[in-house]
Amino acid sequence: MTDPENQEPLEFNSLAGSLLLAHPSLDDPNFCRSVVLISAHSQDDGALGVVINRPMEQSLAQFDGGFSYSELSEVPLYIGGPVASRELILTAWQWRLEEGRFQLHFGVSPDRAKELALQNPDIDLRGFVGYAGWSSGQLEEELEQGSWVVIPVNGGAMDIEDTEDLWRALIGQVSPELRLMAEAPDHPELN
């Protein structure tokens, strides 16, 4: 990336491990009021993540009968995004309070997910069907347009499970203006 005014290279900062919050004005049905956990981001390859606040109200066993008698049968599923909408991605994460950091295991095998659950019963296992993806430069362009707000992951935020409550709680912490926009009715003309 270069700065058009001085033609000097700008430093690239990976957003991997960050949360993208849909700006209240973003009306794309795939991402309206979404919270996206970015798992990979590079200048050359683009970005990949999953929408973490779109529960499918379905467990892994309900989605795939092969998990019916597995330790993973009750893992909740989420709509991860519009790309590869039948692909299953297993994740495990936890907030390491003593270290003050978020640990993410993304795209793990079922055996690895079981192993992680046995090692730490407090780890949060989730399945995502589909994912969100951006080609090289696409996410940066959307950020410049103001479609997304980037925030770091914090411990308590990942525990809110209700769909819009998570988005509202996080976007409301960014600024009073965004909090006001997030609380506005979807169709104010109907009031």
PDB file of C-alpha atoms in Angstrom:
ATOM      1  CA  MET A   1       0.000   0.000   0.000  1.00  0.00           C
ATOM      2  CA  THR A   2       1.204   3.502  -0.683  1.00  0.00           C
ATOM      3  CA  ASP A   3       0.126   6.909   0.466  1.00  0.00           C
ATOM      4  CA  PRO A   4      -1.018   8.694  -2.741  1.00  0.00           C
ATOM      5  CA  GLU A   5       0.160  12.080  -1.447  1.00  0.00           C
ATOM      6  CA  ASN A   6       3.822  11.187  -0.740  1.00  0.00           C
ATOM      7  CA  GLN A   7       4.061   7.823  -2.520  1.00  0.00           C
ATOM      8  CA  GLU A   8       5.709   6.309   0.564  1.00  0.00           C
ATOM      9  CA  PRO A   9       4.785   2.760   1.565  1.00  0.00           C
ATOM     10  CA  LEU A  10       2.299   2.604   4.405  1.00  0.00           C
ATOM     11  CA  GLU A  11       2.729  -0.016   7.105  1.00  0.00           C
ATOM     12  CA  PHE A  12       0.303  -2.907   6.738  1.00  0.00           C
ATOM     13  CA  ASN A  13      -1.409  -3.926   9.973  1.00  0.00           C
ATOM     14  CA  SER A  14      -3.042  -7.337   9.973  1.00  0.00           C
ATOM     15  CA  LEU A  15      -6.513  -7.438  11.485  1.00  0.00           C
ATOM     16  CA  ALA A  16      -6.251 -11.156  12.341  1.00  0.00           C
ATOM     17  CA  GLY A  17      -7.671 -11.671  15.821  1.00  0.00           C
ATOM     18  CA  SER A  18      -9.808  -8.519  15.661  1.00  0.00           C
ATOM     19  CA  LEU A  19     -13.541  -8.051  15.502  1.00  0.00           C
ATOM     20  CA  LEU A  20     -15.263  -6.230  12.668  1.00  0.00           C
ATOM     21  CA  LEU A  21     -18.511  -4.566  13.651  1.00  0.00           C
ATOM     22  CA  ALA A  22     -20.895  -3.700  10.856  1.00  0.00           C
ATOM     23  CA  HIS A  23     -21.492   0.048  10.827  1.00  0.00           C
ATOM     24  CA  PRO A  24     -25.167   0.767  11.644  1.00  0.00           C
ATOM     25  CA  SER A  25     -25.651   2.075   8.105  1.00  0.00           C
ATOM     26  CA  LEU A  26     -24.422  -1.175   6.484  1.00  0.00           C
ATOM     27  CA  ASP A  27     -27.524  -2.761   4.999  1.00  0.00           C
ATOM     28  CA  ASP A  28     -26.015  -5.758   3.173  1.00  0.00           C
ATOM     29  CA  PRO A  29     -28.253  -8.638   4.383  1.00  0.00           C
ATOM     30  CA  ASN A  30     -25.189 -10.876   4.800  1.00  0.00           C
ATOM     31  CA  PHE A  31     -23.555  -8.483   7.240  1.00  0.00           C
ATOM     32  CA  CYS A  32     -26.181  -6.104   8.650  1.00  0.00           C
ATOM     33  CA  ARG A  33     -25.604  -5.857  12.426  1.00  0.00           C
ATOM     34  CA  SER A  34     -22.938  -8.517  12.298  1.00  0.00           C
ATOM     35  CA  VAL A  35     -19.846  -9.138  14.380  1.00  0.00           C
ATOM     36  CA  VAL A  36     -17.090 -10.835  12.390  1.00  0.00           C
ATOM     37  CA  LEU A  37     -14.107 -12.504  14.018  1.00  0.00           C
ATOM     38  CA  ILE A  38     -11.164 -12.143  11.616  1.00  0.00           C
ATOM     39  CA  SER A  39      -8.952 -15.221  11.678  1.00  0.00           C
ATOM     40  CA  ALA A  40      -6.588 -14.373   8.807  1.00  0.00           C
ATOM     41  CA  HIS A  41      -5.649 -11.142   7.046  1.00  0.00           C
ATOM     42  CA  SER A  42      -2.737 -10.394   4.744  1.00  0.00           C
ATOM     43  CA  GLN A  43      -1.932  -7.816   2.123  1.00  0.00           C
ATOM     44  CA  ASP A  44      -1.618 -10.416  -0.629  1.00  0.00           C
ATOM     45  CA  ASP A  45      -4.357 -12.896   0.267  1.00  0.00           C
ATOM     46  CA  GLY A  46      -7.113 -10.698   1.694  1.00  0.00           C
ATOM     47  CA  ALA A  47      -9.076 -11.620   4.809  1.00  0.00           C
ATOM     48  CA  LEU A  48     -11.116 -14.482   6.211  1.00  0.00           C
ATOM     49  CA  GLY A  49     -13.402 -14.618   9.216  1.00  0.00           C
ATOM     50  CA  VAL A  50     -16.718 -15.820  10.586  1.00  0.00           C
ATOM     51  CA  VAL A  51     -19.859 -14.011  11.699  1.00  0.00           C
ATOM     52  CA  ILE A  52     -20.154 -14.898  15.390  1.00  0.00           C
ATOM     53  CA  ASN A  53     -23.608 -13.534  16.129  1.00  0.00           C
ATOM     54  CA  ARG A  54     -25.853 -15.466  13.730  1.00  0.00           C
ATOM     55  CA  PRO A  55     -26.862 -18.661  15.569  1.00  0.00           C
ATOM     56  CA  MET A  56     -28.579 -21.315  13.471  1.00  0.00           C
ATOM     57  CA  GLU A  57     -30.500 -22.688  16.494  1.00  0.00           C
ATOM     58  CA  GLN A  58     -29.038 -26.043  15.547  1.00  0.00           C
ATOM     59  CA  SER A  59     -26.366 -28.339  16.988  1.00  0.00           C
ATOM     60  CA  LEU A  60     -23.601 -30.103  15.142  1.00  0.00           C
ATOM     61  CA  ALA A  61     -25.450 -33.440  15.420  1.00  0.00           C
ATOM     62  CA  GLN A  62     -28.574 -31.882  13.869  1.00  0.00           C
ATOM     63  CA  PHE A  63     -26.514 -30.526  10.991  1.00  0.00           C
ATOM     64  CA  ASP A  64     -24.506 -33.705  10.387  1.00  0.00           C
ATOM     65  CA  GLY A  65     -25.793 -37.034  11.713  1.00  0.00           C
ATOM     66  CA  GLY A  66     -22.217 -38.321  11.801  1.00  0.00           C
ATOM     67  CA  PHE A  67     -21.769 -36.296  15.008  1.00  0.00           C
ATOM     68  CA  SER A  68     -24.857 -37.776  16.746  1.00  0.00           C
ATOM     69  CA  TYR A  69     -22.882 -39.959  19.142  1.00  0.00           C
ATOM     70  CA  SER A  70     -19.835 -37.729  19.362  1.00  0.00           C
ATOM     71  CA  GLU A  71     -18.671 -35.582  22.266  1.00  0.00           C
ATOM     72  CA  LEU A  72     -19.228 -32.696  19.847  1.00  0.00           C
ATOM     73  CA  SER A  73     -22.917 -33.447  19.211  1.00  0.00           C
ATOM     74  CA  GLU A  74     -24.162 -30.404  21.154  1.00  0.00           C
ATOM     75  CA  VAL A  75     -21.684 -27.868  19.716  1.00  0.00           C
ATOM     76  CA  PRO A  76     -23.810 -24.903  18.546  1.00  0.00           C
ATOM     77  CA  LEU A  77     -23.778 -23.840  14.905  1.00  0.00           C
ATOM     78  CA  TYR A  78     -23.680 -20.341  13.466  1.00  0.00           C
ATOM     79  CA  ILE A  79     -24.024 -18.922   9.977  1.00  0.00           C
ATOM     80  CA  GLY A  80     -20.391 -17.978   9.438  1.00  0.00           C
ATOM     81  CA  GLY A  81     -20.895 -16.010   6.238  1.00  0.00           C
ATOM     82  CA  PRO A  82     -21.987 -16.174   2.629  1.00  0.00           C
ATOM     83  CA  VAL A  83     -18.899 -17.946   1.221  1.00  0.00           C
ATOM     84  CA  ALA A  84     -18.946 -21.772   0.985  1.00  0.00           C
ATOM     85  CA  SER A  85     -22.347 -21.824   2.670  1.00  0.00           C
ATOM     86  CA  ARG A  86     -22.317 -25.607   3.296  1.00  0.00           C
ATOM     87  CA  GLU A  87     -18.726 -25.845   4.554  1.00  0.00           C
ATOM     88  CA  LEU A  88     -18.316 -26.555   8.273  1.00  0.00           C
ATOM     89  CA  ILE A  89     -15.570 -24.766  10.204  1.00  0.00           C
ATOM     90  CA  LEU A  90     -14.942 -25.792  13.811  1.00  0.00           C
ATOM     91  CA  THR A  91     -13.437 -23.255  16.181  1.00  0.00           C
ATOM     92  CA  ALA A  92     -12.422 -23.136  19.799  1.00  0.00           C
ATOM     93  CA  TRP A  93     -11.602 -19.994  21.743  1.00  0.00           C
ATOM     94  CA  GLN A  94     -11.071 -18.697  25.187  1.00  0.00           C
ATOM     95  CA  TRP A  95     -10.156 -15.511  26.937  1.00  0.00           C
ATOM     96  CA  ARG A  96      -7.023 -16.160  28.968  1.00  0.00           C
ATOM     97  CA  LEU A  97      -7.709 -13.824  31.878  1.00  0.00           C
ATOM     98  CA  GLU A  98      -4.367 -14.363  33.608  1.00  0.00           C
ATOM     99  CA  GLU A  99      -2.509 -13.500  30.389  1.00  0.00           C
ATOM    100  CA  GLY A 100      -4.976 -10.859  29.203  1.00  0.00           C
ATOM    101  CA  ARG A 101      -5.238 -12.373  25.746  1.00  0.00           C
ATOM    102  CA  PHE A 102      -7.668 -14.131  23.463  1.00  0.00           C
ATOM    103  CA  GLN A 103      -6.692 -17.562  22.180  1.00  0.00           C
ATOM    104  CA  LEU A 104      -8.297 -18.767  18.961  1.00  0.00           C
ATOM    105  CA  HIS A 105      -8.139 -22.202  17.352  1.00  0.00           C
ATOM    106  CA  PHE A 106      -9.674 -21.811  13.894  1.00  0.00           C
ATOM    107  CA  GLY A 107     -10.537 -24.548  11.435  1.00  0.00           C
ATOM    108  CA  VAL A 108      -9.716 -27.418  13.776  1.00  0.00           C
ATOM    109  CA  SER A 109     -10.482 -31.046  13.044  1.00  0.00           C
ATOM    110  CA  PRO A 110     -13.163 -32.821  15.095  1.00  0.00           C
ATOM    111  CA  ASP A 111     -10.422 -34.810  16.874  1.00  0.00           C
ATOM    112  CA  ARG A 112      -8.557 -31.609  17.781  1.00  0.00           C
ATOM    113  CA  ALA A 113     -11.817 -30.003  18.985  1.00  0.00           C
ATOM    114  CA  LYS A 114     -12.433 -32.981  21.306  1.00  0.00           C
ATOM    115  CA  GLU A 115      -8.863 -32.778  22.568  1.00  0.00           C
ATOM    116  CA  LEU A 116      -9.171 -29.051  23.301  1.00  0.00           C
ATOM    117  CA  ALA A 117     -12.466 -29.616  25.159  1.00  0.00           C
ATOM    118  CA  LEU A 118     -10.884 -32.338  27.287  1.00  0.00           C
ATOM    119  CA  GLN A 119      -7.871 -30.147  28.091  1.00  0.00           C
ATOM    120  CA  ASN A 120     -10.025 -27.193  29.068  1.00  0.00           C
ATOM    121  CA  PRO A 121     -13.745 -27.597  29.831  1.00  0.00           C
ATOM    122  CA  ASP A 122     -14.160 -23.781  29.762  1.00  0.00           C
ATOM    123  CA  ILE A 123     -13.143 -23.461  26.123  1.00  0.00           C
ATOM    124  CA  ASP A 124     -15.923 -22.258  23.822  1.00  0.00           C
ATOM    125  CA  LEU A 125     -16.464 -24.664  20.913  1.00  0.00           C
ATOM    126  CA  ARG A 126     -18.532 -23.443  17.974  1.00  0.00           C
ATOM    127  CA  GLY A 127     -19.255 -24.588  14.462  1.00  0.00           C
ATOM    128  CA  PHE A 128     -19.670 -22.181  11.587  1.00  0.00           C
ATOM    129  CA  VAL A 129     -21.362 -23.001   8.324  1.00  0.00           C
ATOM    130  CA  GLY A 130     -19.776 -20.824   5.665  1.00  0.00           C
ATOM    131  CA  TYR A 131     -17.420 -17.932   6.209  1.00  0.00           C
ATOM    132  CA  ALA A 132     -16.797 -14.305   5.287  1.00  0.00           C
ATOM    133  CA  GLY A 133     -13.998 -13.629   2.842  1.00  0.00           C
ATOM    134  CA  TRP A 134     -12.423 -10.607   1.197  1.00  0.00           C
ATOM    135  CA  SER A 135      -9.977 -10.573  -1.697  1.00  0.00           C
ATOM    136  CA  SER A 136      -6.741  -8.590  -1.525  1.00  0.00           C
ATOM    137  CA  GLY A 137      -7.534  -4.930  -0.796  1.00  0.00           C
ATOM    138  CA  GLN A 138     -11.304  -5.456  -0.594  1.00  0.00           C
ATOM    139  CA  LEU A 139     -11.583  -5.215   3.196  1.00  0.00           C
ATOM    140  CA  GLU A 140      -9.311  -2.159   3.276  1.00  0.00           C
ATOM    141  CA  GLU A 141     -11.595  -0.487   0.736  1.00  0.00           C
ATOM    142  CA  GLU A 142     -14.684  -1.302   2.823  1.00  0.00           C
ATOM    143  CA  LEU A 143     -12.935   0.092   5.908  1.00  0.00           C
ATOM    144  CA  GLU A 144     -12.145   3.332   4.053  1.00  0.00           C
ATOM    145  CA  GLN A 145     -15.828   3.576   3.054  1.00  0.00           C
ATOM    146  CA  GLY A 146     -16.814   3.273   6.719  1.00  0.00           C
ATOM    147  CA  SER A 147     -18.668  -0.035   6.376  1.00  0.00           C
ATOM    148  CA  TRP A 148     -16.866  -1.584   9.350  1.00  0.00           C
ATOM    149  CA  VAL A 149     -15.570  -0.611  12.766  1.00  0.00           C
ATOM    150  CA  VAL A 150     -12.534  -2.566  13.998  1.00  0.00           C
ATOM    151  CA  ILE A 151     -12.123  -3.374  17.687  1.00  0.00           C
ATOM    152  CA  PRO A 152      -9.886  -5.759  19.611  1.00  0.00           C
ATOM    153  CA  VAL A 153     -11.386  -8.871  21.149  1.00  0.00           C
ATOM    154  CA  ASN A 154     -12.067  -8.510  24.848  1.00  0.00           C
ATOM    155  CA  GLY A 155     -12.952 -11.226  27.313  1.00  0.00           C
ATOM    156  CA  GLY A 156     -16.564 -10.524  28.172  1.00  0.00           C
ATOM    157  CA  ALA A 157     -17.683  -9.592  24.693  1.00  0.00           C
ATOM    158  CA  MET A 158     -17.413 -13.096  23.332  1.00  0.00           C
ATOM    159  CA  ASP A 159     -19.767 -14.418  26.016  1.00  0.00           C
ATOM    160  CA  ILE A 160     -22.846 -12.512  24.830  1.00  0.00           C
ATOM    161  CA  GLU A 161     -24.771 -14.995  22.719  1.00  0.00           C
ATOM    162  CA  ASP A 162     -27.856 -13.108  21.568  1.00  0.00           C
ATOM    163  CA  THR A 163     -27.501 -11.972  17.977  1.00  0.00           C
ATOM    164  CA  GLU A 164     -28.131  -8.244  18.009  1.00  0.00           C
ATOM    165  CA  ASP A 165     -27.322  -7.794  21.701  1.00  0.00           C
ATOM    166  CA  LEU A 166     -23.660  -8.610  21.025  1.00  0.00           C
ATOM    167  CA  TRP A 167     -23.498  -6.194  18.103  1.00  0.00           C
ATOM    168  CA  ARG A 168     -25.306  -3.428  20.007  1.00  0.00           C
ATOM    169  CA  ALA A 169     -23.169  -3.878  23.120  1.00  0.00           C
ATOM    170  CA  LEU A 170     -19.925  -3.712  21.157  1.00  0.00           C
ATOM    171  CA  ILE A 171     -20.828  -0.922  18.726  1.00  0.00           C
ATOM    172  CA  GLY A 172     -22.256   1.111  21.608  1.00  0.00           C
ATOM    173  CA  GLN A 173     -18.887   1.016  23.376  1.00  0.00           C
ATOM    174  CA  VAL A 174     -17.125   2.604  20.401  1.00  0.00           C
ATOM    175  CA  SER A 175     -18.817   6.023  20.560  1.00  0.00           C
ATOM    176  CA  PRO A 176     -22.005   7.718  21.749  1.00  0.00           C
ATOM    177  CA  GLU A 177     -22.920   8.486  18.120  1.00  0.00           C
ATOM    178  CA  LEU A 178     -22.696   4.822  17.113  1.00  0.00           C
ATOM    179  CA  ARG A 179     -24.645   3.796  20.220  1.00  0.00           C
ATOM    180  CA  LEU A 180     -27.435   6.183  19.240  1.00  0.00           C
ATOM    181  CA  MET A 181     -27.432   4.896  15.659  1.00  0.00           C
ATOM    182  CA  ALA A 182     -27.516   1.269  16.848  1.00  0.00           C
ATOM    183  CA  GLU A 183     -30.512   1.943  19.092  1.00  0.00           C
ATOM    184  CA  ALA A 184     -32.508   3.660  16.352  1.00  0.00           C
ATOM    185  CA  PRO A 185     -35.521   1.698  15.047  1.00  0.00           C
ATOM    186  CA  ASP A 186     -35.095  -0.110  11.747  1.00  0.00           C
ATOM    187  CA  HIS A 187     -37.962   1.823  10.168  1.00  0.00           C
ATOM    188  CA  PRO A 188     -38.393   5.128  12.028  1.00  0.00           C
ATOM    189  CA  GLU A 189     -41.099   6.211   9.572  1.00  0.00           C
ATOM    190  CA  LEU A 190     -43.374   3.501  11.037  1.00  0.00           C
ATOM    191  CA  ASN A 191     -43.297   5.049  14.542  1.00  0.00           C
TER     192      ASN A 191
END
